[in-house]
Amino acid sequence: MPSFLVVDAAPETLAAAREAAGARTEVRAAASLGEGLEMLRGRKWDAVLLSLDFEAADLALVSRLAESGVQPNSVVLTSSRPTMQAMVESSRLGVLGLIATPVNADELAALLREVFAGEDVVPLPPADAPADDEETAIGASPPMLEVFRMVGRVAGSAATVLVLGQSGTGKELVARALHRNSPRSSGPFVAINCAAIPENLLESELFGHEKGAFTGAIARKVGRFERAHGGTLFLDEIGDMSLPLQSKILRALQEREIERVGGEGRIPVDVRVVAATHRDLRSAIAEGAFREDLYFRLAVVTLNLPRLADRGTDLDLLIRFFVARYAVRYGRPLRGVSRTVMDLLQRHPWPGNVRELKNVLERAVLLARGPVLLPEHLPLDQLRSHTGAPAPENASPLPGYAPEMSMEQVEALHIREVLRLVRGHLGRASEVLGFHRNTLTRKIREYGLEDAVRA
C-alpha cells in the first residue's frame, strides 16, 4: 500500500490529503515540523506533503531532506503565501509542486498521480544511449527495415542518393547514416536546406563567392561544395530549388568542379551528394519545375521514408525510446509511460511525423516530476487539433453538444465521451479528466453514467 506523510498543522489539509490520496493509500499526519522530521527519519515514505508555513520550514529544508534520502520528486509543498520566486525555486529543486492553502483535493490528487500512478504503466527501455545522441534512427516496421537494408547496401558506394519523404520523417538521419557508414566517414558532412535560404543567397551558399562579386561581398567565401570536399553534401529540400540553380548543380555533379560567384577559375571538388525532398519530383518534372536530367542524376538510388502513421508498432517503440532519452537528458526519474498516454498518442495522426513526436515528448518529459508520464504532461490541445479529417462547418466538438445545454449537462456529456474513449476504465478516465478517482466516481453517480463504466 502506498504511504503518504502529511506534515501540516491544519486539519483541513489532512482532510484534503486523505481525499486526494484515496482509500488505498496509508495517510499519516504530523502536526509539527519536529514530529514530521522524526517520522521521516523513521521510515521511507512514497510521498510527503510539507507545509512551508512552519517557522523553520523553507526551501533549503528540501535540499537537506534530499541528503537524508527523501527524493524531491516525492514532495509536495504547501504555503499560505506562495510567491513566484518560491515557485521557481521549488521547480528547480524538482519537487512535485507548490500549492496554496487551503489545499484543493483535486489539485493535490493531480500531483500525487505522478507518484502513485501504478496501474497500466508501460515501462521504459534502459537509457543506455548518450542523452545528446541525435543520430539514432530506430524502427522495426517492414518499411523502416527496408530503408535500413538499403542504407546498408549503398552506404559503401559513391552513388548519389535521393531520399524522399514528408517533413519530419528523418531524411537527414538517413543522410548522416549513409555518410557515417561510407569510406568518406572521416571527411566532413555538410548539410544545407535549400528551402530555408533566399534564392539570391543560395548560389553563394552552395558555390561560394569572390570578394567584390556583389554588393556586400567584402571577403572571399567558401561554399558548401568546397567545405564538403572529401565527404558528403546533403542537399535538403532540393525540390524547392530554382531551375537556373538546378542546372548549376547538374554541372557540378557531372564535371565534379565548381565556380565561385564572381570567380573565373574552376575548382575541383570530391563530394558525394545525398539529396532529399518532400515534393513529388515526377509531377514537378511534368510541370516544368524540375529538370529531368538532374532527377536522373540524383536518383541513382532512391530511398522512400514512410510516414510515422504508416509505421505501425514503431510508434510505441519511438515513444518509449524518446521518453527514456529525454528523461536522461533532463534528469527526470521516469520509469514508465501511462497506458492512457500511449492510447492518446496512438490516436494522433502525427502530420509532423517523428519530428512532431519528439517535440511533444520532450515537452512532456520537461513537465514530468514523478516516475510516470501522465496525460496532464501532454499538450492535449495540440493533439486534439488534428482529427485526421476536416470537421463539417459548425460541427460540434462533442457528440450531442448544443449551446443551450447547462454546464452540468456538458460535463456529463464530456465524462461519458472520455469513458467511451478509455473503454470505461476509471483510472484512465480520471487521468484524462484531471479528476481524482473518488471525484470521478461521485460525478458518475450524480450524472447517472454507471452504464459507461467497465465492470
CSV table of C-alpha atoms in Angstrom, one decimal:
chain,number,residue,atom,x,y,z
A,1,MET,CA,0.0,0.0,0.0
A,2,PRO,CA,1.4,3.5,-0.9
A,3,SER,CA,2.3,5.7,2.1
A,4,PHE,CA,1.8,9.4,2.4
A,5,LEU,CA,3.1,11.6,5.2
A,6,VAL,CA,1.3,15.0,5.7
A,7,VAL,CA,3.4,17.5,7.7
A,8,ASP,CA,0.9,20.3,8.2
A,9,ALA,CA,-0.8,21.6,11.3
A,10,ALA,CA,-4.1,22.4,9.6
A,11,PRO,CA,-6.9,19.8,9.9
A,12,GLU,CA,-8.4,20.8,6.6
A,13,THR,CA,-5.1,20.0,4.9
A,14,LEU,CA,-5.1,16.5,6.3
A,15,ALA,CA,-8.8,16.0,5.2
A,16,ALA,CA,-7.9,17.2,1.6
A,17,ALA,CA,-4.9,14.9,1.6
A,18,ARG,CA,-7.0,11.9,2.6
A,19,GLU,CA,-9.5,12.6,-0.2
A,20,ALA,CA,-6.7,13.2,-2.7
A,21,ALA,CA,-4.7,10.0,-1.8
A,22,GLY,CA,-7.8,7.7,-1.8
A,23,ALA,CA,-8.7,4.8,0.4
A,24,ARG,CA,-5.9,2.6,-0.9
A,25,THR,CA,-3.1,4.8,0.4
A,26,GLU,CA,-1.8,4.9,4.0
A,27,VAL,CA,-2.0,8.6,5.1
A,28,ARG,CA,-0.2,9.6,8.3
A,29,ALA,CA,-0.1,13.1,9.8
A,30,ALA,CA,2.4,15.2,11.7
A,31,ALA,CA,1.1,18.4,13.4
A,32,SER,CA,4.6,19.9,13.9
A,33,LEU,CA,7.8,20.2,11.8
A,34,GLY,CA,9.8,18.4,14.5
A,35,GLU,CA,7.3,15.5,14.6
A,36,GLY,CA,7.4,15.3,10.8
A,37,LEU,CA,11.2,15.2,10.6
A,38,GLU,CA,11.2,12.4,13.2
A,39,MET,CA,8.7,10.4,11.2
A,40,LEU,CA,10.8,11.0,8.0
A,41,ARG,CA,13.8,9.6,9.7
A,42,GLY,CA,11.9,6.6,10.9
A,43,ARG,CA,10.8,5.1,7.6
A,44,LYS,CA,10.6,5.6,3.9
A,45,TRP,CA,7.5,7.4,2.5
A,46,ASP,CA,6.2,7.2,-1.1
A,47,ALA,CA,5.0,10.9,-0.9
A,48,VAL,CA,5.4,13.7,1.6
A,49,LEU,CA,3.3,16.9,1.9
A,50,LEU,CA,5.3,19.6,3.7
A,51,SER,CA,4.0,23.0,4.8
A,52,LEU,CA,6.3,26.0,4.4
A,53,ASP,CA,4.2,27.9,7.0
A,54,PHE,CA,6.1,26.3,9.8
A,55,GLU,CA,8.5,28.8,11.3
A,56,ALA,CA,11.7,26.7,10.5
A,57,ALA,CA,10.5,25.4,7.2
A,58,ASP,CA,12.0,26.8,4.0
A,59,LEU,CA,13.1,25.6,0.6
A,60,ALA,CA,16.6,24.9,1.9
A,61,LEU,CA,14.9,22.2,4.1
A,62,VAL,CA,14.0,20.3,0.9
A,63,SER,CA,17.7,20.1,0.0
A,64,ARG,CA,18.6,18.8,3.4
A,65,LEU,CA,15.8,16.2,3.2
A,66,ALA,CA,17.3,15.0,-0.1
A,67,GLU,CA,20.6,14.4,1.7
A,68,SER,CA,18.7,12.1,4.1
A,69,GLY,CA,17.1,10.1,1.3
A,70,VAL,CA,13.8,11.9,0.7
A,71,GLN,CA,13.6,12.4,-3.0
A,72,PRO,CA,12.4,15.9,-4.0
A,73,ASN,CA,10.1,14.4,-6.7
A,74,SER,CA,8.1,12.8,-3.9
A,75,VAL,CA,7.5,16.1,-2.1
A,76,VAL,CA,4.5,18.4,-2.3
A,77,LEU,CA,5.0,21.8,-0.7
A,78,THR,CA,2.1,24.0,0.6
A,79,SER,CA,2.1,27.7,1.6
A,80,SER,CA,-0.5,30.3,2.6
A,81,ARG,CA,1.6,32.9,0.7
A,82,PRO,CA,3.2,31.3,-2.3
A,83,THR,CA,5.4,33.6,-4.4
A,84,MET,CA,6.7,33.5,-7.9
A,85,GLN,CA,10.3,33.1,-6.6
A,86,ALA,CA,9.3,30.2,-4.4
A,87,MET,CA,7.5,28.6,-7.3
A,88,VAL,CA,10.6,28.9,-9.5
A,89,GLU,CA,13.0,27.7,-6.8
A,90,SER,CA,10.8,24.7,-5.9
A,91,SER,CA,10.6,23.7,-9.5
A,92,ARG,CA,14.4,23.9,-9.8
A,93,LEU,CA,14.7,21.6,-6.8
A,94,GLY,CA,12.5,19.1,-8.6
A,95,VAL,CA,9.6,18.9,-6.1
A,96,LEU,CA,6.2,17.7,-7.4
A,97,GLY,CA,4.6,21.1,-6.9
A,98,LEU,CA,4.0,24.1,-4.6
A,99,ILE,CA,0.3,24.7,-4.0
A,100,ALA,CA,-1.6,27.3,-2.0
A,101,THR,CA,-3.6,26.6,1.2
A,102,PRO,CA,-6.4,25.8,1.8
A,103,VAL,CA,-5.4,22.8,-0.3
A,104,ASN,CA,-7.7,21.8,-3.1
A,105,ALA,CA,-8.1,18.0,-3.1
A,106,ASP,CA,-8.3,17.6,-6.9
A,107,GLU,CA,-5.2,19.8,-7.4
A,108,LEU,CA,-3.3,17.7,-4.9
A,109,ALA,CA,-4.6,14.5,-6.4
A,110,ALA,CA,-3.2,15.5,-9.8
A,111,LEU,CA,0.2,15.9,-8.3
A,112,LEU,CA,0.1,12.6,-6.4
A,113,ARG,CA,-0.8,10.7,-9.5
A,114,GLU,CA,2.8,11.3,-10.6
A,115,VAL,CA,3.9,9.2,-7.6
A,116,PHE,CA,1.0,6.7,-7.2
A,117,ALA,CA,0.3,6.0,-10.9
A,118,GLY,CA,0.9,2.3,-10.7
A,119,GLU,CA,-1.7,0.7,-13.0
A,120,ASP,CA,-1.3,0.2,-16.7
A,121,VAL,CA,2.2,1.6,-16.9
A,122,VAL,CA,4.4,0.8,-20.0
A,123,PRO,CA,8.0,0.5,-18.8
A,124,LEU,CA,10.8,2.4,-20.4
A,125,PRO,CA,13.8,0.7,-22.0
A,126,PRO,CA,17.3,1.2,-20.5
A,127,ALA,CA,18.6,4.6,-21.4
A,128,ASP,CA,22.0,3.3,-22.5
A,129,ALA,CA,22.4,5.7,-25.4
A,130,PRO,CA,24.0,9.1,-24.8
A,131,ALA,CA,21.4,11.7,-23.9
A,132,ASP,CA,22.6,14.0,-26.6
A,133,ASP,CA,22.7,11.4,-29.4
A,134,GLU,CA,20.6,12.8,-32.2
A,135,GLU,CA,21.8,10.4,-35.0
A,136,THR,CA,19.9,7.3,-34.0
A,137,ALA,CA,17.2,6.0,-36.3
A,138,ILE,CA,15.2,3.2,-34.9
A,139,GLY,CA,12.3,1.1,-36.1
A,140,ALA,CA,11.1,-2.4,-36.5
A,141,SER,CA,8.3,-2.0,-39.1
A,142,PRO,CA,8.7,-3.6,-42.5
A,143,PRO,CA,9.1,-0.2,-44.4
A,144,MET,CA,11.8,1.0,-42.0
A,145,LEU,CA,13.6,-2.3,-42.0
A,146,GLU,CA,13.7,-2.0,-45.8
A,147,VAL,CA,15.2,1.5,-45.5
A,148,PHE,CA,17.8,0.2,-43.1
A,149,ARG,CA,18.7,-2.6,-45.6
A,150,MET,CA,19.0,-0.2,-48.5
A,151,VAL,CA,21.3,2.1,-46.4
A,152,GLY,CA,23.5,-0.9,-45.6
A,153,ARG,CA,23.7,-1.9,-49.3
A,154,VAL,CA,24.6,1.5,-50.8
A,155,ALA,CA,26.4,3.3,-48.0
A,156,GLY,CA,29.8,2.0,-49.1
A,157,SER,CA,29.4,3.2,-52.7
A,158,ALA,CA,29.9,6.6,-54.2
A,159,ALA,CA,26.4,6.6,-55.7
A,160,THR,CA,24.2,9.7,-55.4
A,161,VAL,CA,21.2,9.0,-53.3
A,162,LEU,CA,17.7,10.7,-53.4
A,163,VAL,CA,15.8,10.5,-50.1
A,164,LEU,CA,12.0,11.0,-50.5
A,165,GLY,CA,9.6,11.6,-47.6
A,166,GLN,CA,7.4,14.0,-45.8
A,167,SER,CA,8.8,16.7,-43.5
A,168,GLY,CA,9.9,15.2,-40.1
A,169,THR,CA,10.3,11.6,-41.3
A,170,GLY,CA,14.1,11.6,-40.7
A,171,LYS,CA,15.7,12.3,-44.1
A,172,GLU,CA,18.8,13.9,-42.6
A,173,LEU,CA,19.2,11.0,-40.2
A,174,VAL,CA,19.3,8.7,-43.3
A,175,ALA,CA,21.8,11.0,-45.0
A,176,ARG,CA,24.1,11.0,-41.9
A,177,ALA,CA,23.8,7.2,-41.7
A,178,LEU,CA,24.9,6.9,-45.3
A,179,HIS,CA,27.9,9.2,-44.6
A,180,ARG,CA,28.8,7.5,-41.3
A,181,ASN,CA,28.9,4.1,-42.9
A,182,SER,CA,30.8,5.1,-46.0
A,183,PRO,CA,34.5,5.3,-46.9
A,184,ARG,CA,34.1,9.1,-46.5
A,185,SER,CA,33.1,8.9,-42.8
A,186,SER,CA,36.4,10.6,-41.8
A,187,GLY,CA,35.5,13.6,-44.1
A,188,PRO,CA,33.0,16.4,-43.4
A,189,PHE,CA,29.3,16.0,-43.5
A,190,VAL,CA,27.8,19.3,-44.7
A,191,ALA,CA,24.1,19.9,-44.8
A,192,ILE,CA,22.1,22.8,-46.4
A,193,ASN,CA,18.3,23.3,-46.5
A,194,CYS,CA,17.7,24.7,-50.0
A,195,ALA,CA,14.2,26.0,-49.0
A,196,ALA,CA,15.4,27.9,-45.9
A,197,ILE,CA,17.8,30.2,-47.8
A,198,PRO,CA,16.7,33.1,-50.0
A,199,GLU,CA,17.1,32.4,-53.7
A,200,ASN,CA,19.5,35.3,-54.2
A,201,LEU,CA,21.9,33.9,-51.5
A,202,LEU,CA,21.6,30.2,-52.2
A,203,GLU,CA,24.1,30.2,-55.1
A,204,SER,CA,26.7,31.8,-52.9
A,205,GLU,CA,26.0,29.4,-50.1
A,206,LEU,CA,26.5,26.4,-52.4
A,207,PHE,CA,29.4,27.6,-54.5
A,208,GLY,CA,30.9,30.4,-52.5
A,209,HIS,CA,31.9,33.8,-53.9
A,210,GLU,CA,34.9,36.0,-54.5
A,211,LYS,CA,35.5,39.4,-52.8
A,212,GLY,CA,33.6,42.1,-54.7
A,213,ALA,CA,31.4,39.6,-56.6
A,214,PHE,CA,28.3,41.6,-55.5
A,215,THR,CA,27.3,44.3,-53.0
A,216,GLY,CA,28.2,43.1,-49.5
A,217,ALA,CA,30.8,40.5,-50.7
A,218,ILE,CA,33.6,42.1,-48.6
A,219,ALA,CA,35.6,38.9,-48.5
A,220,ARG,CA,36.0,35.6,-50.3
A,221,LYS,CA,33.6,32.9,-49.1
A,222,VAL,CA,34.0,29.2,-49.4
A,223,GLY,CA,30.7,27.5,-50.3
A,224,ARG,CA,29.2,24.2,-49.1
A,225,PHE,CA,30.5,22.2,-52.0
A,226,GLU,CA,34.1,23.1,-51.2
A,227,ARG,CA,33.5,22.6,-47.4
A,228,ALA,CA,32.3,19.1,-48.1
A,229,HIS,CA,35.4,18.1,-50.2
A,230,GLY,CA,36.3,14.5,-49.3
A,231,GLY,CA,33.0,14.0,-47.6
A,232,THR,CA,29.2,14.2,-48.1
A,233,LEU,CA,27.0,17.1,-49.1
A,234,PHE,CA,23.3,16.8,-48.1
A,235,LEU,CA,21.0,19.0,-50.2
A,236,ASP,CA,17.8,19.0,-48.2
A,237,GLU,CA,14.5,20.1,-50.0
A,238,ILE,CA,16.2,20.2,-53.4
A,239,GLY,CA,12.7,20.2,-54.9
A,240,ASP,CA,12.4,23.9,-53.9
A,241,MET,CA,15.4,25.0,-55.9
A,242,SER,CA,15.1,27.2,-59.0
A,243,LEU,CA,15.8,25.9,-62.5
A,244,PRO,CA,18.9,28.1,-63.0
A,245,LEU,CA,20.4,26.7,-59.8
A,246,GLN,CA,19.4,23.2,-60.8
A,247,SER,CA,21.4,23.5,-64.0
A,248,LYS,CA,24.5,24.5,-62.0
A,249,ILE,CA,24.0,21.6,-59.5
A,250,LEU,CA,23.8,19.3,-62.5
A,251,ARG,CA,27.0,20.7,-64.0
A,252,ALA,CA,28.8,20.3,-60.6
A,253,LEU,CA,27.8,16.7,-60.3
A,254,GLN,CA,28.7,15.8,-63.9
A,255,GLU,CA,32.1,17.7,-64.1
A,256,ARG,CA,33.0,17.4,-60.4
A,257,GLU,CA,34.0,21.0,-60.3
A,258,ILE,CA,32.5,24.4,-59.4
A,259,GLU,CA,33.0,28.1,-60.0
A,260,ARG,CA,32.6,30.6,-57.2
A,261,VAL,CA,30.2,33.5,-57.8
A,262,GLY,CA,32.4,36.2,-59.4
A,263,GLY,CA,35.3,33.8,-59.9
A,264,GLU,CA,36.9,32.7,-63.2
A,265,GLY,CA,38.8,29.6,-62.2
A,266,ARG,CA,37.3,26.1,-61.9
A,267,ILE,CA,37.7,24.4,-58.5
A,268,PRO,CA,37.7,20.5,-58.5
A,269,VAL,CA,35.5,19.0,-55.7
A,270,ASP,CA,35.3,15.4,-54.5
A,271,VAL,CA,31.9,15.2,-53.0
A,272,ARG,CA,29.2,12.6,-52.6
A,273,VAL,CA,25.8,14.2,-52.8
A,274,VAL,CA,22.7,13.0,-50.9
A,275,ALA,CA,19.6,15.0,-51.9
A,276,ALA,CA,16.2,15.0,-50.2
A,277,THR,CA,12.7,16.4,-50.8
A,278,HIS,CA,9.2,16.1,-49.6
A,279,ARG,CA,7.9,17.0,-53.1
A,280,ASP,CA,6.7,14.7,-55.9
A,281,LEU,CA,9.6,15.3,-58.4
A,282,ARG,CA,7.9,13.4,-61.2
A,283,SER,CA,5.0,15.8,-61.0
A,284,ALA,CA,7.4,18.8,-60.8
A,285,ILE,CA,9.1,17.5,-64.0
A,286,ALA,CA,5.8,17.2,-65.8
A,287,GLU,CA,5.0,20.8,-64.7
A,288,GLY,CA,8.4,22.1,-65.9
A,289,ALA,CA,9.5,23.0,-62.4
A,290,PHE,CA,12.3,20.4,-62.1
A,291,ARG,CA,14.9,19.2,-64.6
A,292,GLU,CA,14.5,15.7,-65.6
A,293,ASP,CA,18.2,15.2,-66.3
A,294,LEU,CA,19.0,16.4,-62.8
A,295,TYR,CA,16.4,14.0,-61.4
A,296,PHE,CA,18.0,11.0,-63.0
A,297,ARG,CA,21.5,12.2,-61.9
A,298,LEU,CA,20.3,12.4,-58.3
A,299,ALA,CA,18.1,9.3,-58.2
A,300,VAL,CA,20.8,6.7,-58.8
A,301,VAL,CA,19.4,5.2,-55.6
A,302,THR,CA,16.1,6.3,-54.2
A,303,LEU,CA,15.0,5.7,-50.6
A,304,ASN,CA,11.4,6.3,-49.6
A,305,LEU,CA,10.8,7.1,-46.0
A,306,PRO,CA,7.3,6.2,-44.6
A,307,ARG,CA,5.1,8.5,-42.7
A,308,LEU,CA,5.0,7.8,-38.9
A,309,ALA,CA,1.3,6.9,-39.3
A,310,ASP,CA,2.4,4.1,-41.7
A,311,ARG,CA,5.0,2.6,-39.4
A,312,GLY,CA,2.6,0.5,-37.2
A,313,THR,CA,4.1,-0.6,-33.9
A,314,ASP,CA,7.1,1.7,-34.4
A,315,LEU,CA,5.1,4.4,-32.6
A,316,ASP,CA,5.2,2.6,-29.3
A,317,LEU,CA,8.9,1.9,-29.8
A,318,LEU,CA,9.7,5.5,-30.5
A,319,ILE,CA,7.6,6.8,-27.6
A,320,ARG,CA,9.5,4.7,-25.1
A,321,PHE,CA,12.8,5.4,-26.7
A,322,PHE,CA,12.4,9.2,-26.8
A,323,VAL,CA,10.9,9.4,-23.3
A,324,ALA,CA,13.9,7.4,-21.9
A,325,ARG,CA,16.4,9.6,-23.8
A,326,TYR,CA,14.8,12.9,-22.6
A,327,ALA,CA,14.5,11.6,-19.1
A,328,VAL,CA,18.3,11.1,-19.0
A,329,ARG,CA,18.9,14.5,-20.7
A,330,TYR,CA,16.8,16.5,-18.2
A,331,GLY,CA,17.4,14.4,-15.1
A,332,ARG,CA,13.8,13.2,-14.7
A,333,PRO,CA,13.2,10.0,-12.7
A,334,LEU,CA,10.7,8.5,-15.2
A,335,ARG,CA,10.3,4.7,-15.2
A,336,GLY,CA,7.3,4.3,-17.4
A,337,VAL,CA,4.5,5.8,-19.6
A,338,SER,CA,0.9,5.7,-18.5
A,339,ARG,CA,-1.2,3.5,-20.8
A,340,THR,CA,-3.6,6.4,-21.2
A,341,VAL,CA,-0.8,8.5,-22.7
A,342,MET,CA,0.1,5.7,-25.1
A,343,ASP,CA,-3.6,5.5,-26.1
A,344,LEU,CA,-3.8,9.3,-26.7
A,345,LEU,CA,-0.6,9.3,-28.7
A,346,GLN,CA,-1.8,6.3,-30.8
A,347,ARG,CA,-4.9,8.2,-31.8
A,348,HIS,CA,-3.0,11.3,-33.1
A,349,PRO,CA,-2.3,11.2,-36.9
A,350,TRP,CA,1.2,12.8,-36.5
A,351,PRO,CA,1.2,15.2,-39.5
A,352,GLY,CA,4.6,16.3,-38.4
A,353,ASN,CA,5.9,12.7,-38.2
A,354,VAL,CA,8.8,11.8,-36.0
A,355,ARG,CA,9.9,15.5,-35.5
A,356,GLU,CA,6.5,16.3,-34.1
A,357,LEU,CA,6.5,13.3,-31.8
A,358,LYS,CA,10.0,14.3,-30.5
A,359,ASN,CA,8.8,17.8,-29.7
A,360,VAL,CA,5.7,16.6,-27.9
A,361,LEU,CA,7.6,14.1,-25.8
A,362,GLU,CA,10.4,16.4,-25.0
A,363,ARG,CA,7.9,18.9,-23.6
A,364,ALA,CA,6.1,16.2,-21.7
A,365,VAL,CA,9.2,15.0,-20.0
A,366,LEU,CA,10.2,18.5,-19.0
A,367,LEU,CA,6.8,18.9,-17.2
A,368,ALA,CA,7.0,15.5,-15.5
A,369,ARG,CA,8.2,15.2,-11.9
A,370,GLY,CA,7.2,11.8,-10.8
A,371,PRO,CA,8.1,8.3,-12.1
A,372,VAL,CA,5.3,8.0,-14.7
A,373,LEU,CA,4.5,10.2,-17.8
A,374,LEU,CA,0.8,11.2,-17.5
A,375,PRO,CA,-1.8,12.8,-19.8
A,376,GLU,CA,-1.5,16.2,-18.0
A,377,HIS,CA,2.1,16.4,-19.2
A,378,LEU,CA,1.0,16.3,-22.9
A,379,PRO,CA,-0.1,19.3,-25.0
A,380,LEU,CA,-3.6,17.9,-25.3
A,381,ASP,CA,-4.9,20.9,-27.2
A,382,GLN,CA,-2.3,20.3,-29.9
A,383,LEU,CA,-3.0,16.6,-30.1
A,384,ARG,CA,-6.8,17.2,-30.3
A,385,SER,CA,-6.4,19.8,-33.0
A,386,HIS,CA,-5.8,17.2,-35.7
A,387,THR,CA,-8.7,14.8,-36.2
A,388,GLY,CA,-7.4,13.3,-39.4
A,389,ALA,CA,-10.4,14.7,-41.4
A,390,PRO,CA,-11.8,18.2,-41.7
A,391,ALA,CA,-14.8,18.8,-39.5
A,392,PRO,CA,-18.1,20.0,-41.1
A,393,GLU,CA,-18.8,23.7,-40.7
A,394,ASN,CA,-20.4,24.5,-37.4
A,395,ALA,CA,-19.8,20.9,-36.2
A,396,SER,CA,-20.0,20.3,-32.5
A,397,PRO,CA,-16.6,19.4,-30.8
A,398,LEU,CA,-18.6,16.9,-28.7
A,399,PRO,CA,-21.2,14.5,-30.0
A,400,GLY,CA,-24.6,15.6,-28.7
A,401,TYR,CA,-23.5,19.0,-27.6
A,402,ALA,CA,-25.8,22.0,-28.0
A,403,PRO,CA,-25.1,25.6,-26.9
A,404,GLU,CA,-28.4,25.6,-25.0
A,405,MET,CA,-27.1,22.9,-22.6
A,406,SER,CA,-26.2,23.7,-18.9
A,407,MET,CA,-22.6,23.3,-17.7
A,408,GLU,CA,-23.7,20.2,-15.7
A,409,GLN,CA,-25.1,18.7,-18.9
A,410,VAL,CA,-21.9,19.5,-20.8
A,411,GLU,CA,-19.7,18.0,-18.1
A,412,ALA,CA,-21.8,14.8,-18.1
A,413,LEU,CA,-21.5,14.6,-21.8
A,414,HIS,CA,-17.8,15.1,-21.7
A,415,ILE,CA,-17.3,12.5,-19.0
A,416,ARG,CA,-19.3,10.0,-20.9
A,417,GLU,CA,-17.2,10.6,-24.0
A,418,VAL,CA,-14.0,10.2,-22.1
A,419,LEU,CA,-15.2,7.0,-20.6
A,420,ARG,CA,-16.1,5.8,-24.1
A,421,LEU,CA,-12.6,6.7,-25.2
A,422,VAL,CA,-10.9,4.7,-22.5
A,423,ARG,CA,-13.4,1.9,-22.7
A,424,GLY,CA,-14.9,2.5,-19.3
A,425,HIS,CA,-11.6,2.4,-17.4
A,426,LEU,CA,-12.0,4.6,-14.3
A,427,GLY,CA,-8.2,5.0,-13.7
A,428,ARG,CA,-7.5,6.2,-17.2
A,429,ALA,CA,-10.6,8.4,-17.3
A,430,SER,CA,-9.5,10.2,-14.1
A,431,GLU,CA,-6.1,10.8,-15.7
A,432,VAL,CA,-7.6,12.4,-18.8
A,433,LEU,CA,-10.1,14.5,-17.0
A,434,GLY,CA,-7.8,15.6,-14.2
A,435,PHE,CA,-10.2,14.4,-11.5
A,436,HIS,CA,-9.3,12.3,-8.6
A,437,ARG,CA,-10.8,8.8,-9.0
A,438,ASN,CA,-13.1,9.5,-6.0
A,439,THR,CA,-14.3,12.7,-7.5
A,440,LEU,CA,-15.0,11.0,-10.8
A,441,THR,CA,-16.9,8.2,-9.2
A,442,ARG,CA,-19.1,10.7,-7.4
A,443,LYS,CA,-19.8,12.6,-10.6
A,444,ILE,CA,-20.6,9.4,-12.5
A,445,ARG,CA,-23.1,8.6,-9.7
A,446,GLU,CA,-24.6,12.1,-9.8
A,447,TYR,CA,-25.0,12.1,-13.6
A,448,GLY,CA,-26.2,8.5,-13.9
A,449,LEU,CA,-23.3,7.3,-16.0
A,450,GLU,CA,-22.8,3.9,-14.4
A,451,ASP,CA,-23.6,2.2,-17.7
A,452,ALA,CA,-20.5,3.7,-19.2
A,453,VAL,CA,-18.1,2.3,-16.6
A,454,ARG,CA,-16.3,-1.0,-17.2
A,455,ALA,CA,-17.5,-3.7,-14.9
